[in-house]
mmCIF file of C-alpha atoms in Angstrom:
data_model
loop_
_atom_site.group_PDB
_atom_site.id
_atom_site.type_symbol
_atom_site.label_atom_id
_atom_site.label_comp_id
_atom_site.label_asym_id
_atom_site.label_seq_id
_atom_site.Cartn_x
_atom_site.Cartn_y
_atom_site.Cartn_z
ATOM 1 C CA MET A 1 -1.754 7.893 49.154
ATOM 2 C CA ASP A 2 -3.828 9.846 46.700
ATOM 3 C CA ILE A 3 -5.754 8.289 43.797
ATOM 4 C CA CYS A 4 -6.130 9.747 40.279
ATOM 5 C CA ILE A 5 -9.446 9.426 38.445
ATOM 6 C CA GLY A 6 -9.645 9.794 34.670
ATOM 7 C CA GLY A 7 -7.058 10.825 32.123
ATOM 8 C CA PRO A 8 -3.763 9.029 31.489
ATOM 9 C CA TRP A 9 -3.134 8.457 35.209
ATOM 10 C CA ASN A 10 -6.545 6.837 35.897
ATOM 11 C CA GLY A 11 -6.306 4.497 38.884
ATOM 12 C CA CYS A 12 -2.732 5.502 39.677
ATOM 13 C CA LYS A 13 -1.821 6.065 43.265
ATOM 14 C CA ILE A 14 0.624 8.840 43.998
ATOM 15 C CA LEU A 15 2.553 9.294 47.193
ATOM 16 C CA ARG A 16 1.871 12.389 49.187
ATOM 17 C CA GLY A 17 4.684 14.832 49.057
ATOM 18 C CA SER A 18 4.622 18.370 47.869
ATOM 19 C CA SER A 19 1.317 17.501 46.138
ATOM 20 C CA GLN A 20 -0.542 17.571 49.443
ATOM 21 C CA TYR A 21 -0.210 21.364 49.490
ATOM 22 C CA ARG A 22 -1.266 21.905 45.870
ATOM 23 C CA SER A 23 -4.813 22.054 44.560
ATOM 24 C CA ARG A 24 -4.053 20.888 41.001
ATOM 25 C CA PHE A 25 -1.337 19.539 38.722
ATOM 26 C CA THR A 26 -0.879 18.958 34.986
ATOM 27 C CA VAL A 27 0.527 15.971 33.073
ATOM 28 C CA ARG A 28 1.034 15.303 29.376
ATOM 29 C CA ASP A 29 -0.782 12.295 27.925
ATOM 30 C CA GLU A 30 1.960 10.273 26.218
ATOM 31 C CA ILE A 31 -0.452 8.867 23.616
ATOM 32 C CA THR A 32 -2.252 12.023 22.478
ATOM 33 C CA GLY A 33 0.271 14.626 23.594
ATOM 34 C CA ASN A 34 -2.531 16.644 25.221
ATOM 35 C CA LEU A 35 -2.146 18.277 28.611
ATOM 36 C CA VAL A 36 -4.490 16.928 31.283
ATOM 37 C CA LYS A 37 -5.210 18.862 34.463
ATOM 38 C CA TYR A 38 -6.047 17.097 37.718
ATOM 39 C CA LYS A 39 -7.881 18.918 40.494
ATOM 40 C CA LYS A 40 -7.748 17.871 44.147
ATOM 41 C CA SER A 41 -10.955 16.678 45.786
ATOM 42 C CA LYS A 42 -11.089 15.482 49.387
ATOM 43 C CA ILE A 43 -13.797 12.967 50.250
ATOM 44 C CA GLN A 44 -14.676 11.277 53.533
ATOM 45 C CA LEU A 45 -15.757 7.629 53.382
ATOM 46 C CA GLY A 46 -16.790 6.401 56.783
ATOM 47 C CA SER A 47 -14.242 7.715 59.238
ATOM 48 C CA LYS A 48 -11.391 7.964 56.704
ATOM 49 C CA ASN A 49 -10.461 10.909 54.515
ATOM 50 C CA TYR A 50 -9.329 10.257 50.943
ATOM 51 C CA THR A 51 -7.781 12.586 48.399
ATOM 52 C CA PHE A 52 -8.764 12.086 44.774
ATOM 53 C CA TRP A 53 -7.171 13.887 41.843
ATOM 54 C CA ILE A 54 -9.937 14.229 39.255
ATOM 55 C CA SER A 55 -9.212 14.832 35.578
ATOM 56 C CA SER A 56 -10.691 18.018 34.158
ATOM 57 C CA ASN A 57 -11.656 15.975 31.069
ATOM 58 C CA LEU A 58 -14.411 14.175 32.998
ATOM 59 C CA THR A 59 -17.941 15.522 33.230
ATOM 60 C CA ASP A 60 -19.614 15.919 36.617
ATOM 61 C CA ASP A 61 -21.856 12.930 35.818
ATOM 62 C CA GLU A 62 -18.854 10.717 35.023
ATOM 63 C CA VAL A 63 -17.136 11.715 38.264
ATOM 64 C CA ASP A 64 -20.339 11.090 40.212
ATOM 65 C CA ASN A 65 -20.729 7.595 38.713
ATOM 66 C CA ILE A 66 -17.098 6.666 39.426
ATOM 67 C CA LEU A 67 -17.290 7.869 43.020
ATOM 68 C CA ARG A 68 -20.612 6.066 43.600
ATOM 69 C CA LYS A 69 -19.015 2.801 42.432
ATOM 70 C CA LEU A 70 -16.042 3.362 44.740
ATOM 71 C CA TYR A 71 -18.370 4.147 47.638
ATOM 72 C CA SER A 72 -20.501 1.045 47.063
ATOM 73 C CA SER A 73 -17.390 -1.159 46.942
ATOM 74 C CA TYR A 74 -16.155 0.556 50.140
ATOM 75 C CA LYS A 75 -19.450 -0.221 51.916
ATOM 76 C CA ARG A 76 -19.212 -3.909 50.937
ATOM 77 C CA ALA A 77 -15.658 -4.248 52.253
#
């Protein structure tokens, strides 16, 4: 499973399918009507590889903070 970060699909898990071969995808935010692009980012935590789809609306600092929180919760588990 892949996990979306930011945008209208924040926290959503999507099943791998044809998306595993793509590097980005676009969705329309139902509330604002704006298009939101998600870019694929592969990250290794411990011995496991994870795929995150990160919204282009997030700044690098916001992404860094979110991933640090995920990593710290991973280390505690």
